[in-house]
Amino acid sequence: AQSVTQLDSHVSVSEGTPVLLRCNYSSSYSPSLFWYVQHPNKGLQLLLKYTSAATLVKGINGFEAEFKKSETSFHLTKPSAHMSDAAEYFCVVSAFFGNEKLTFGTGTRLTIIP
Amino acid sequence: NAGVTQTPKFRVLKTGQSMTLLCAQDMNHEYMYWYRQDPGMGLRLIHYSVGEGTTAKGEVPDGYNVSRLKKQNFLLGLESAAPSQTSVYFCATWTSGYQETQYFGPGTRLLVL
């Protein structure tokens, strides 16, 4: 069985400051992990994915995440927030042998303060 | 190449009415999924299909039925809508290969009064 916990339901940061969205996971297998972003009234867009290659994963729009097996974490970061980053972010886990079953976190709403 | 499309985009139903949501994909993916998204709960899997003519239950299947008569289409049916089914519904597709990810449609917003 697998699960994912997003530790913050809402994060607010000022424009130009760093972003940290926290995610812990639980999986019986070596997991694949993803971050998806959802802008208001839009569908889900893949930000980045980890599939057992490099532990530091770079995604689109300057986001990156680090897989830490010892801490069972996959936190999302960005050095400098932009107004366009305001959205809902989902951490997602799947079993190693196929991404046919995804388990979603409950989401973190990111607000950017001008 | 449209990817994953969903019809309709928005619908209002009265309790007890029925409707069908259509998901269409042009990527020739084997797997298709229906999720519902509710505030504070992320996405939850309703039903999925691993190929034409197959369907399987997900996490929250009650009150829904699905059919996959053609590989490119996955239909989600509500036989007797209830207010608890007010939600945003997302369709997704996937093809085998551990590097692959799921691709999502734009969503259907359903309000049941």
Short mmCIF file of C-alpha atoms in Angstrom, two decimals:
data_model
loop_
_atom_site.label_atom_id
_atom_site.label_comp_id
_atom_site.label_asym_id
_atom_site.label_seq_id
_atom_site.Cartn_x
_atom_site.Cartn_y
_atom_site.Cartn_z
CA ALA A 1 0.00 0.00 0.00
CA GLN A 2 1.16 3.52 -0.63
CA SER A 3 0.22 6.92 0.73
CA VAL A 4 1.38 10.49 0.59
CA THR A 5 1.09 13.31 3.11
CA GLN A 6 1.40 16.95 2.20
CA LEU A 7 2.35 18.65 5.42
CA ASP A 8 0.90 22.09 4.66
CA SER A 9 -2.53 22.75 3.22
CA HIS A 10 -1.67 26.40 2.53
CA VAL A 11 1.66 28.20 2.04
CA SER A 12 2.10 31.95 1.53
CA VAL A 13 5.37 33.52 0.38
CA SER A 14 6.37 36.92 -0.91
CA GLU A 15 7.30 37.34 -4.56
CA GLY A 16 11.03 36.77 -5.02
CA THR A 17 11.46 34.63 -1.89
CA PRO A 18 12.06 30.85 -1.80
CA VAL A 19 9.24 28.32 -1.97
CA LEU A 20 9.17 25.06 0.01
CA LEU A 21 6.25 22.64 -0.28
CA ARG A 22 6.63 19.55 1.89
CA CYS A 23 5.67 15.98 1.03
CA ASN A 24 6.24 12.69 2.85
CA TYR A 25 5.41 9.34 1.32
CA SER A 26 4.89 5.74 2.32
CA SER A 27 5.32 2.87 -0.12
CA SER A 28 5.92 -0.88 0.00
CA TYR A 29 8.04 -0.65 -3.14
CA SER A 30 10.64 1.71 -4.51
CA PRO A 31 8.24 4.43 -5.54
CA SER A 32 7.90 6.79 -8.43
CA LEU A 33 7.04 10.27 -7.21
CA PHE A 34 5.54 13.24 -8.97
CA TRP A 35 4.54 16.81 -8.40
CA TYR A 36 1.57 18.15 -10.36
CA VAL A 37 0.35 21.75 -10.45
CA GLN A 38 -3.20 22.93 -10.95
CA HIS A 39 -3.90 26.56 -11.75
CA PRO A 40 -7.37 27.92 -10.92
CA ASN A 41 -10.10 26.25 -12.99
CA LYS A 42 -7.53 24.33 -15.00
CA GLY A 43 -6.45 20.70 -15.34
CA LEU A 44 -3.35 19.12 -13.85
CA GLN A 45 0.09 19.70 -15.32
CA LEU A 46 3.15 17.60 -14.53
CA LEU A 47 5.90 19.66 -12.85
CA LEU A 48 8.48 16.94 -12.36
CA LYS A 49 8.92 13.24 -11.68
CA TYR A 50 11.34 10.94 -9.84
CA THR A 51 11.74 7.40 -11.18
CA SER A 52 14.85 6.03 -9.39
CA ALA A 53 17.46 7.93 -11.37
CA ALA A 54 19.05 11.09 -9.90
CA THR A 55 17.69 12.00 -6.47
CA LEU A 56 17.58 15.72 -7.32
CA VAL A 57 14.96 16.23 -9.99
CA LYS A 58 14.58 19.41 -12.00
CA GLY A 59 11.20 20.35 -13.41
CA ILE A 60 9.54 23.08 -15.36
CA ASN A 61 9.36 26.76 -14.36
CA GLY A 62 12.42 26.55 -12.08
CA PHE A 63 11.01 23.99 -9.65
CA GLU A 64 13.02 21.08 -8.31
CA ALA A 65 12.54 18.31 -5.77
CA GLU A 66 14.88 16.05 -3.85
CA PHE A 67 14.10 12.41 -3.13
CA LYS A 68 15.34 11.46 0.36
CA LYS A 69 14.76 7.78 1.04
CA SER A 70 15.98 7.95 4.66
CA GLU A 71 13.42 10.65 5.43
CA THR A 72 10.74 9.32 3.02
CA SER A 73 10.39 12.85 1.71
CA PHE A 74 10.04 14.52 -1.67
CA HIS A 75 9.89 18.25 -0.97
CA LEU A 76 9.32 20.75 -3.79
CA THR A 77 11.41 23.93 -3.90
CA LYS A 78 11.95 27.01 -6.02
CA PRO A 79 14.59 29.66 -5.29
CA SER A 80 12.47 32.69 -6.16
CA ALA A 81 8.67 32.78 -6.29
CA HIS A 82 6.81 34.44 -9.14
CA MET A 83 3.22 35.63 -9.14
CA SER A 84 2.39 33.03 -11.80
CA ASP A 85 3.34 30.25 -9.33
CA ALA A 86 0.12 30.80 -7.39
CA ALA A 87 -1.72 27.49 -7.73
CA GLU A 88 -2.54 24.18 -6.03
CA TYR A 89 0.28 21.63 -5.92
CA PHE A 90 -0.18 17.88 -5.56
CA CYS A 91 2.41 15.35 -4.47
CA VAL A 92 1.72 11.94 -6.01
CA VAL A 93 3.17 8.46 -5.45
CA SER A 94 2.96 5.27 -7.48
CA ALA A 95 4.42 1.76 -7.31
CA PHE A 96 7.75 1.20 -9.05
CA PHE A 97 6.48 -1.38 -11.49
CA GLY A 98 4.12 0.91 -13.25
CA ASN A 99 2.48 4.22 -12.88
CA GLU A 100 -0.94 2.82 -13.57
CA LYS A 101 -2.09 3.50 -10.01
CA LEU A 102 -1.45 6.92 -8.56
CA THR A 103 -2.15 8.05 -5.01
CA PHE A 104 -2.62 11.79 -4.58
CA GLY A 105 -1.88 13.98 -1.62
CA THR A 106 -4.54 16.41 -0.46
CA GLY A 107 -2.81 19.37 -2.06
CA THR A 108 -1.02 22.54 -0.97
CA ARG A 109 -2.37 25.90 -2.06
CA LEU A 110 0.47 28.32 -2.76
CA THR A 111 -0.27 32.04 -2.44
CA ILE A 112 2.22 34.64 -3.65
CA ILE A 113 2.22 38.00 -1.88
CA PRO A 114 3.15 40.95 -4.14
CA ASN B 1 -3.27 16.28 -31.52
CA ALA B 2 -5.82 17.20 -28.83
CA GLY B 3 -4.51 14.87 -26.11
CA VAL B 4 -7.28 14.21 -23.58
CA THR B 5 -10.62 15.97 -23.96
CA GLN B 6 -13.70 15.90 -21.74
CA THR B 7 -17.33 16.64 -22.55
CA PRO B 8 -19.16 18.58 -21.15
CA LYS B 9 -17.11 21.21 -19.33
CA PHE B 10 -19.89 22.09 -16.90
CA ARG B 11 -23.28 20.63 -16.05
CA VAL B 12 -26.04 21.21 -13.52
CA LEU B 13 -28.26 18.26 -12.60
CA LYS B 14 -31.23 17.78 -10.33
CA THR B 15 -31.16 14.98 -7.79
CA GLY B 16 -32.19 11.72 -9.44
CA GLN B 17 -31.28 12.73 -12.98
CA SER B 18 -28.81 10.74 -15.02
CA MET B 19 -25.97 11.81 -17.25
CA THR B 20 -22.86 10.55 -19.01
CA LEU B 21 -19.44 12.20 -19.06
CA LEU B 22 -17.28 11.49 -22.09
CA CYS B 23 -13.50 11.27 -22.13
CA ALA B 24 -11.71 11.00 -25.46
CA GLN B 25 -8.00 10.55 -26.18
CA ASP B 26 -5.97 10.52 -29.37
CA MET B 27 -2.70 9.18 -27.91
CA ASN B 28 -3.56 5.47 -28.30
CA HIS B 29 -3.00 4.90 -24.56
CA GLU B 30 -4.16 1.61 -23.10
CA TYR B 31 -5.14 2.82 -19.65
CA MET B 32 -7.86 5.37 -18.88
CA TYR B 33 -9.08 6.68 -15.54
CA TRP B 34 -11.84 8.69 -13.95
CA TYR B 35 -11.07 10.73 -10.83
CA ARG B 36 -13.10 13.10 -8.74
CA GLN B 37 -11.63 16.11 -7.00
CA ASP B 38 -13.18 17.54 -3.86
CA PRO B 39 -11.84 20.40 -1.70
CA GLY B 40 -9.16 19.26 0.72
CA MET B 41 -9.19 15.67 -0.55
CA GLY B 42 -6.94 15.64 -3.60
CA LEU B 43 -7.98 13.36 -6.46
CA ARG B 44 -9.66 10.04 -5.79
CA LEU B 45 -9.92 7.25 -8.33
CA ILE B 46 -13.48 6.25 -9.28
CA HIS B 47 -12.99 3.62 -12.01
CA TYR B 48 -10.33 2.77 -14.52
CA SER B 49 -9.77 0.67 -17.62
CA VAL B 50 -6.68 -1.24 -18.71
CA GLY B 51 -7.85 -1.65 -22.29
CA GLU B 52 -10.81 -1.72 -24.65
CA GLY B 53 -13.70 -3.70 -23.18
CA THR B 54 -12.29 -3.74 -19.62
CA THR B 55 -13.21 -1.76 -16.50
CA ALA B 56 -12.25 -1.95 -12.83
CA LYS B 57 -13.26 -0.26 -9.59
CA GLY B 58 -11.13 2.37 -7.96
CA GLU B 59 -11.27 3.90 -4.52
CA VAL B 60 -14.77 5.49 -4.70
CA PRO B 61 -16.85 3.58 -7.32
CA ASP B 62 -20.30 3.65 -5.68
CA GLY B 63 -22.96 5.51 -7.67
CA TYR B 64 -20.97 5.44 -10.91
CA ASN B 65 -20.71 3.11 -13.89
CA VAL B 66 -18.23 3.14 -16.75
CA SER B 67 -17.80 1.67 -20.19
CA ARG B 68 -14.87 1.40 -22.63
CA LEU B 69 -16.37 0.17 -25.88
CA LYS B 70 -13.70 1.87 -27.96
CA LYS B 71 -10.04 2.29 -27.02
CA GLN B 72 -10.15 6.04 -27.43
CA ASN B 73 -13.27 6.67 -25.32
CA PHE B 74 -14.05 6.15 -21.64
CA LEU B 75 -17.55 7.00 -20.42
CA LEU B 76 -18.56 7.75 -16.84
CA GLY B 77 -22.25 7.39 -16.03
CA LEU B 78 -24.33 8.62 -13.12
CA GLU B 79 -27.62 6.70 -13.10
CA SER B 80 -29.29 8.70 -10.32
CA ALA B 81 -27.33 11.78 -9.36
CA ALA B 82 -27.01 12.79 -5.70
CA PRO B 83 -25.76 16.07 -4.18
CA SER B 84 -22.74 14.14 -2.82
CA GLN B 85 -21.63 13.70 -6.43
CA THR B 86 -21.12 17.43 -6.85
CA SER B 87 -17.46 17.56 -7.77
CA VAL B 88 -14.92 18.19 -10.49
CA TYR B 89 -14.28 15.09 -12.58
CA PHE B 90 -10.98 14.46 -14.31
CA CYS B 91 -10.16 11.88 -16.92
CA ALA B 92 -6.59 10.66 -17.38
CA THR B 93 -4.69 8.27 -19.64
CA TRP B 94 -1.49 6.26 -19.29
CA THR B 95 0.64 3.97 -21.43
CA SER B 96 2.94 1.25 -20.11
CA GLY B 97 6.55 2.05 -19.30
CA TYR B 98 7.86 3.17 -15.91
CA GLN B 99 9.01 6.47 -17.33
CA GLU B 100 5.51 7.33 -18.42
CA THR B 101 3.13 9.55 -16.48
CA GLN B 102 -0.59 10.05 -16.53
CA TYR B 103 -2.02 12.76 -18.78
CA PHE B 104 -5.06 14.64 -17.54
CA GLY B 105 -8.01 16.19 -19.28
CA PRO B 106 -9.25 19.71 -18.43
CA GLY B 107 -12.01 18.53 -16.10
CA THR B 108 -15.82 18.55 -15.92
CA ARG B 109 -17.50 20.56 -13.20
CA LEU B 110 -20.73 18.91 -12.04
CA LEU B 111 -23.27 20.48 -9.69
CA VAL B 112 -26.12 18.33 -8.38
CA LEU B 113 -28.96 20.27 -6.78
#
